[in-house]
Amino acid sequence: MEEKEIRIGVFICHCGTNIGGSVDVPAVVEYAKHLPNVVHAERNLYTCADDGLTAIKNAIKQHKLNRVIVASCTPRTHEPLFRSTCEEAGLNKYLFEFVNIREHCSWVHMKDTEGATEKTKELVRMGVARATLLEPQEEMKIDVEQSAMVIGGGIAGITAAKTLANQGFDVYLVEKEAVLGGMLRNLYRLFPTGEDSLDSLQPSIAAVEGHEKIKVFSSCELKEVKGYIGNFDVTLLREGKEVNFKVGTIIVATGAMEFEPKGHYGYGKYDHVITQMQLEKLLKDGQLKKSDSVVMIQCVGAKGEEVSYCSRICCMVAIKNAMLIKEINPDADIHILHNDIQAYGAEYEELYNKAREMGIRFIKYTPESPPCVTMDGEKLKVEVYNELFGEQFMLGTDLVVLSTPLVQHQGGVEISKLLRVPLGKDKFFFEAHVKLRPVDFATDGIFLCGTAHGPAEVAESVSQALAAASGAGIPLSRGFVQIEAISVKVDLEACIGCGFCVEMCPYQALDMVDGKLEIIEALCKGCGTCVATCPTGALEQRHYQNNQIISQIKSIFHPVIE
Amino acid sequence: MVDDVLVIGGGVAGIQASIDLAGRGLKVYLVERFPSIGGKMAQLDKTFPTGDCSICILAPKMMECFSHENIDVLTHAEVKGVSGNAGDFRVKILKKPRYVDEEKCTGCGDCVSACPYINLPDEFDMALRSRGNIFIPFLQAVPRVVMVDREHCVKCGNCQVICDAGAIDLYQKPEEIEIHVGAIIVACGFDSFDPSGIKEYGYGRYKNVITALEYERLVCASGPTGGHLDRPSDKKTPNSIAFIQCVGSRDVNHNPYCSSVCCMHATKEAILAKEHYPSMENYIFYTDMRAFGKGFQEYVDRAKNEYEVRYIRSKPGEITEDKETKNPVIWYDDTVTRQVKRLEVGLVVLCTALVPSKGIKELADVLGVELDKNRFFKIADPLYAPLDSSREGILVCGYCQGPKDIPEAVTQAKGAAARAAEVLACLGA
């Protein structure tokens, strides 16, 4: 490009004491002022604060800056902010360069001010070298297909589909079973309202099935999803036949399943050792035999080696079912053996207290000495060490109910591979940021809700479904998305059509057509893998060009000033 | 019928709801009672279980919200009247005077150093540091604009003399603004319970008994001590800290409910103490260990195994003070040995209940919505409409409708935004 004089402004952030505590910031500012092409350098207590941003905008105007460097924290959280600040002052946002002197310097050299200051100077020098060669880029606008696919027809999927459809978008709701409703179909009554689970769900199912904007694909399997945000090409299998459609965004609401407690507490060995889910079914079908005594055991398989997490909902499920048994048989003797009761929030604590008032007994066991279930003639016998009494308790019982965690199912694992979205250590789908992006995937245009995300009760699943619908609805409402201009470009003269890059691309963004490389820019994430693979140097990545990177590296070893 | 939306409360929930709605192209008015947005999350040091610096991940969202072309942020303002119905609400907002012209103030802080009266408790730093009569709410405040505490100001005029921008107006008047919106999202958050009423724990009497929110400021690098755990009595680092759970929560005399986040923030706070001072001994007195969120149990396991945090299942009966050392002494019932024991520590942190924010009743009356018996906003249906209030077109999210942590508040905020868009679309159709 034709470049007039390069005028770089450098802004060095104290980040309170995070940087200023171990780096001599004024010295770095002085140093930066003498670097080539730098016409302005200043320091800010917090460059990201309102006054810092104003300082950047003012300096762009006052000093006619055409490159801006901020040396502060991480681009992961702050680059969008500084880029938009540059844009507001009329500077192309790709003329902004970020230097991380917090994570890469002050935090790791906290006790060495001299060393940290020297390293900061080097990092800033490298930033200046790169900034000098930066070029403005134009972002591509992609049209968005104004429809969404929701995978999973449980309460989360139903809610997400209904909300999006009510907002005026076409929704494809895909369910592998023949009927909608998911796990709630198998439950008896729900707390805190006491409604019959399926009855309470029927209006939502009816609303979805009768909605003119929603196409329900039950008994369907997802076969393939290609494309990218705004333009996903979906292939389903229905009765062996392929169905194809196009959607702009996708919501994953594939649910979870109950952990099967094989080998725990006589499960599978004794008839009257069952899970909470089996108890729900017995209650629902009116098949529960009169039980004068029931023992429920919490955290079976959870908070331990098989499943490391707490499954969140099982304590309240146990308390609810214990109360329902008490309603049928007020004289029933019910013990809940637990390892801390998870009655979080307002309503659950109240229910927990009510259960105790009803005479349901709670015994705290320790994971080191868990309960032991054996058969004593016709009756089950549960031995448990009561931590609070310091005594071994012996309970004869008609029924043992095991509270087991919710876990990921095989279908979920397959969907994760198909959509190329990650699972966490706990095997549940893994969100983009645990705190601030709880229902987004790192992949644009795909969202997450319900128990596919982790154990959750109905209201939590509904909230998540609405949240996912918010995320999925934004690009649909706008009608377009902008793609970051860091995609790869090819010099077709130099390309020999070897196809190595196509194989290496993790995002399926490259294709070889008639021996010539084609780039699907919307899919390219700018990882640079193909650039490094190309044997002829025919590929170049926008904003991370070879000359920019090489000049940055060179400047480490060739200090331009003393 | 209008499709603008009012969001009440500028904490992380209100910010997220505003950003989502604005992203759809809807016009949003965000009203915050305090002079800066950010809410309680801005006051926290790190967040569990990832250890992210709280303000570092929140600040970009605060700025994104404030600078969004579709969002009007009104700080130091309160909603005073609401009439009409879903799709057509008329809202009266009182913009209280900050005695500074927000347009002119550059946030340079010259006036702050010019104020000769620096002896008022700094609210953001939980009164652990003093501020002057003219002050910036906190370092990363958005908007970064000073404000004058007129109640204490003696009108010496120093600030006016030094302000190059001519931004200070000590005679600024309150302003009433009327807006027209189609839906309202309430996200007015929570307050920390004042434990001075629980006499046996000695808060307010013993200097080295503090609350968890005070501890957050103390341990924070941008807090009043620069992150050094200087205990209040002698500004020295204690050798040991005890965190006491369920102070004012799960307690029929105060708040019967579980505040939901304290087990985890105590665990995080103990880990931070150990990270700052490897020889620190940490004790957490708990009732039930509630680690029910994603990665929480694993976090508690790490606290026990890697950070040597000692969890003691007991609710202490009393805290006394060693007169010489000013060390708090905890008297508790050891549920394992069934004996009354004493533990002397350098600092006690009370993990107090989180309660509906001050003024929630007045706000509920203005909005014409109901509160539940714990004075949180009542929701329309505890199963299928968890974000709808008792009145159509008014959504409730975050802690103001019941205890929850940051990801749940963010989730609800996004959900409330989707519901608001849905309500507006259905009314428009």
mmCIF file with all atom_site columns, N, CA and C in Angstrom, chain A residues 192 346-351 354, chain B residues 254-257 356 370-379:
data_model
loop_
_atom_site.group_PDB
_atom_site.id
_atom_site.type_symbol
_atom_site.label_atom_id
_atom_site.label_alt_id
_atom_site.label_comp_id
_atom_site.label_asym_id
_atom_site.label_entity_id
_atom_site.label_seq_id
_atom_site.pdbx_PDB_ins_code
_atom_site.Cartn_x
_atom_site.Cartn_y
_atom_site.Cartn_z
_atom_site.occupancy
_atom_site.B_iso_or_equiv
_atom_site.pdbx_formal_charge
_atom_site.auth_seq_id
_atom_site.auth_comp_id
_atom_site.auth_asym_id
_atom_site.auth_atom_id
_atom_site.pdbx_PDB_model_num
ATOM 1  N N  . PRO A 1 192 ? -41.003 -26.804 42.885 1.00 0.00 ? 192 PRO A N  1
ATOM 2  C CA . PRO A 1 192 ? -41.763 -26.640 44.122 1.00 0.00 ? 192 PRO A CA 1
ATOM 3  C C  . PRO A 1 192 ? -43.285 -26.596 43.906 1.00 0.00 ? 192 PRO A C  1
ATOM 4  N N  . ALA A 1 346 ? -33.448 -19.879 48.023 1.00 0.00 ? 346 ALA A N  1
ATOM 5  C CA . ALA A 1 346 ? -34.494 -19.591 48.993 1.00 0.00 ? 346 ALA A CA 1
ATOM 6  C C  . ALA A 1 346 ? -35.497 -20.735 49.133 1.00 0.00 ? 346 ALA A C  1
ATOM 7  N N  . GLU A 1 347 ? -36.003 -21.217 48.001 1.00 0.00 ? 347 GLU A N  1
ATOM 8  C CA . GLU A 1 347 ? -37.074 -22.202 48.070 1.00 0.00 ? 347 GLU A CA 1
ATOM 9  C C  . GLU A 1 347 ? -36.609 -23.561 48.591 1.00 0.00 ? 347 GLU A C  1
ATOM 10 N N  . TYR A 1 348 ? -35.401 -23.940 48.189 1.00 0.00 ? 348 TYR A N  1
ATOM 11 C CA . TYR A 1 348 ? -34.911 -25.274 48.550 1.00 0.00 ? 348 TYR A CA 1
ATOM 12 C C  . TYR A 1 348 ? -34.650 -25.402 50.041 1.00 0.00 ? 348 TYR A C  1
ATOM 13 N N  . GLU A 1 349 ? -34.096 -24.354 50.612 1.00 0.00 ? 349 GLU A N  1
ATOM 14 C CA . GLU A 1 349 ? -33.820 -24.381 52.050 1.00 0.00 ? 349 GLU A CA 1
ATOM 15 C C  . GLU A 1 349 ? -35.139 -24.563 52.805 1.00 0.00 ? 349 GLU A C  1
ATOM 16 N N  . GLU A 1 350 ? -36.174 -23.895 52.302 1.00 0.00 ? 350 GLU A N  1
ATOM 17 C CA . GLU A 1 350 ? -37.479 -23.987 52.946 1.00 0.00 ? 350 GLU A CA 1
ATOM 18 C C  . GLU A 1 350 ? -38.028 -25.414 52.849 1.00 0.00 ? 350 GLU A C  1
ATOM 19 N N  . LEU A 1 351 ? -37.851 -26.009 51.667 1.00 0.00 ? 351 LEU A N  1
ATOM 20 C CA . LEU A 1 351 ? -38.326 -27.369 51.452 1.00 0.00 ? 351 LEU A CA 1
ATOM 21 C C  . LEU A 1 351 ? -37.563 -28.362 52.332 1.00 0.00 ? 351 LEU A C  1
ATOM 22 N N  . LYS A 1 354 ? -38.921 -28.131 55.700 1.00 0.00 ? 354 LYS A N  1
ATOM 23 C CA . LYS A 1 354 ? -40.248 -28.744 55.754 1.00 0.00 ? 354 LYS A CA 1
ATOM 24 C C  . LYS A 1 354 ? -40.116 -30.269 55.831 1.00 0.00 ? 354 LYS A C  1
ATOM 25 N N  . HIS B 2 254 ? -32.841 -14.259 61.078 1.00 0.00 ? 254 HIS B N  1
ATOM 26 C CA . HIS B 2 254 ? -32.428 -13.231 60.127 1.00 0.00 ? 254 HIS B CA 1
ATOM 27 C C  . HIS B 2 254 ? -32.957 -13.540 58.725 1.00 0.00 ? 254 HIS B C  1
ATOM 28 N N  . ASN B 2 255 ? -32.263 -14.406 58.008 1.00 0.00 ? 255 ASN B N  1
ATOM 29 C CA . ASN B 2 255 ? -32.714 -14.784 56.665 1.00 0.00 ? 255 ASN B CA 1
ATOM 30 C C  . ASN B 2 255 ? -32.737 -16.303 56.582 1.00 0.00 ? 255 ASN B C  1
ATOM 31 N N  . PRO B 2 256 ? -33.899 -16.894 56.363 1.00 0.00 ? 256 PRO B N  1
ATOM 32 C CA . PRO B 2 256 ? -33.971 -18.359 56.400 1.00 0.00 ? 256 PRO B CA 1
ATOM 33 C C  . PRO B 2 256 ? -33.286 -19.048 55.228 1.00 0.00 ? 256 PRO B C  1
ATOM 34 N N  . TYR B 2 257 ? -33.052 -18.311 54.144 1.00 0.00 ? 257 TYR B N  1
ATOM 35 C CA . TYR B 2 257 ? -32.548 -18.963 52.935 1.00 0.00 ? 257 TYR B CA 1
ATOM 36 C C  . TYR B 2 257 ? -31.025 -19.100 52.936 1.00 0.00 ? 257 TYR B C  1
ATOM 37 N N  . PRO B 2 356 ? -31.779 -8.755  49.711 1.00 0.00 ? 356 PRO B N  1
ATOM 38 C CA . PRO B 2 356 ? -32.307 -7.868  48.661 1.00 0.00 ? 356 PRO B CA 1
ATOM 39 C C  . PRO B 2 356 ? -31.808 -6.438  48.892 1.00 0.00 ? 356 PRO B C  1
ATOM 40 N N  . GLU B 2 370 ? -44.801 -7.732  42.543 1.00 0.00 ? 370 GLU B N  1
ATOM 41 C CA . GLU B 2 370 ? -44.799 -8.300  43.893 1.00 0.00 ? 370 GLU B CA 1
ATOM 42 C C  . GLU B 2 370 ? -43.410 -8.800  44.292 1.00 0.00 ? 370 GLU B C  1
ATOM 43 N N  . LEU B 2 371 ? -43.191 -8.800  45.612 1.00 0.00 ? 371 LEU B N  1
ATOM 44 C CA . LEU B 2 371 ? -41.984 -9.420  46.161 1.00 0.00 ? 371 LEU B CA 1
ATOM 45 C C  . LEU B 2 371 ? -42.390 -10.735 46.827 1.00 0.00 ? 371 LEU B C  1
ATOM 46 N N  . ASP B 2 372 ? -41.432 -11.652 46.989 1.00 0.00 ? 372 ASP B N  1
ATOM 47 C CA . ASP B 2 372 ? -41.745 -12.893 47.705 1.00 0.00 ? 372 ASP B CA 1
ATOM 48 C C  . ASP B 2 372 ? -41.480 -12.693 49.197 1.00 0.00 ? 372 ASP B C  1
ATOM 49 N N  . LYS B 2 373 ? -41.628 -13.765 49.988 1.00 0.00 ? 373 LYS B N  1
ATOM 50 C CA . LYS B 2 373 ? -41.556 -13.531 51.430 1.00 0.00 ? 373 LYS B CA 1
ATOM 51 C C  . LYS B 2 373 ? -40.149 -13.196 51.917 1.00 0.00 ? 373 LYS B C  1
ATOM 52 N N  . ASN B 2 374 ? -39.141 -13.484 51.093 1.00 0.00 ? 374 ASN B N  1
ATOM 53 C CA . ASN B 2 374 ? -37.781 -13.079 51.453 1.00 0.00 ? 374 ASN B CA 1
ATOM 54 C C  . ASN B 2 374 ? -37.426 -11.707 50.889 1.00 0.00 ? 374 ASN B C  1
ATOM 55 N N  . ARG B 2 375 ? -38.410 -11.070 50.278 1.00 0.00 ? 375 ARG B N  1
ATOM 56 C CA . ARG B 2 375 ? -38.276 -9.732  49.691 1.00 0.00 ? 375 ARG B CA 1
ATOM 57 C C  . ARG B 2 375 ? -37.442 -9.714  48.416 1.00 0.00 ? 375 ARG B C  1
ATOM 58 N N  . PHE B 2 376 ? -37.301 -10.868 47.784 1.00 0.00 ? 376 PHE B N  1
ATOM 59 C CA . PHE B 2 376 ? -36.774 -10.877 46.427 1.00 0.00 ? 376 PHE B CA 1
ATOM 60 C C  . PHE B 2 376 ? -37.975 -10.710 45.498 1.00 0.00 ? 376 PHE B C  1
ATOM 61 N N  . PHE B 2 377 ? -37.711 -10.350 44.208 1.00 0.00 ? 377 PHE B N  1
ATOM 62 C CA . PHE B 2 377 ? -38.827 -10.222 43.275 1.00 0.00 ? 377 PHE B CA 1
ATOM 63 C C  . PHE B 2 377 ? -39.479 -11.583 43.068 1.00 0.00 ? 377 PHE B C  1
ATOM 64 N N  . LYS B 2 378 ? -40.798 -11.578 43.091 1.00 0.00 ? 378 LYS B N  1
ATOM 65 C CA . LYS B 2 378 ? -41.541 -12.812 42.885 1.00 0.00 ? 378 LYS B CA 1
ATOM 66 C C  . LYS B 2 378 ? -41.578 -13.120 41.389 1.00 0.00 ? 378 LYS B C  1
ATOM 67 N N  . ILE B 2 379 ? -41.416 -14.385 41.064 1.00 0.00 ? 379 ILE B N  1
ATOM 68 C CA . ILE B 2 379 ? -41.462 -14.734 39.644 1.00 0.00 ? 379 ILE B CA 1
ATOM 69 C C  . ILE B 2 379 ? -42.817 -15.349 39.287 1.00 0.00 ? 379 ILE B C  1
#
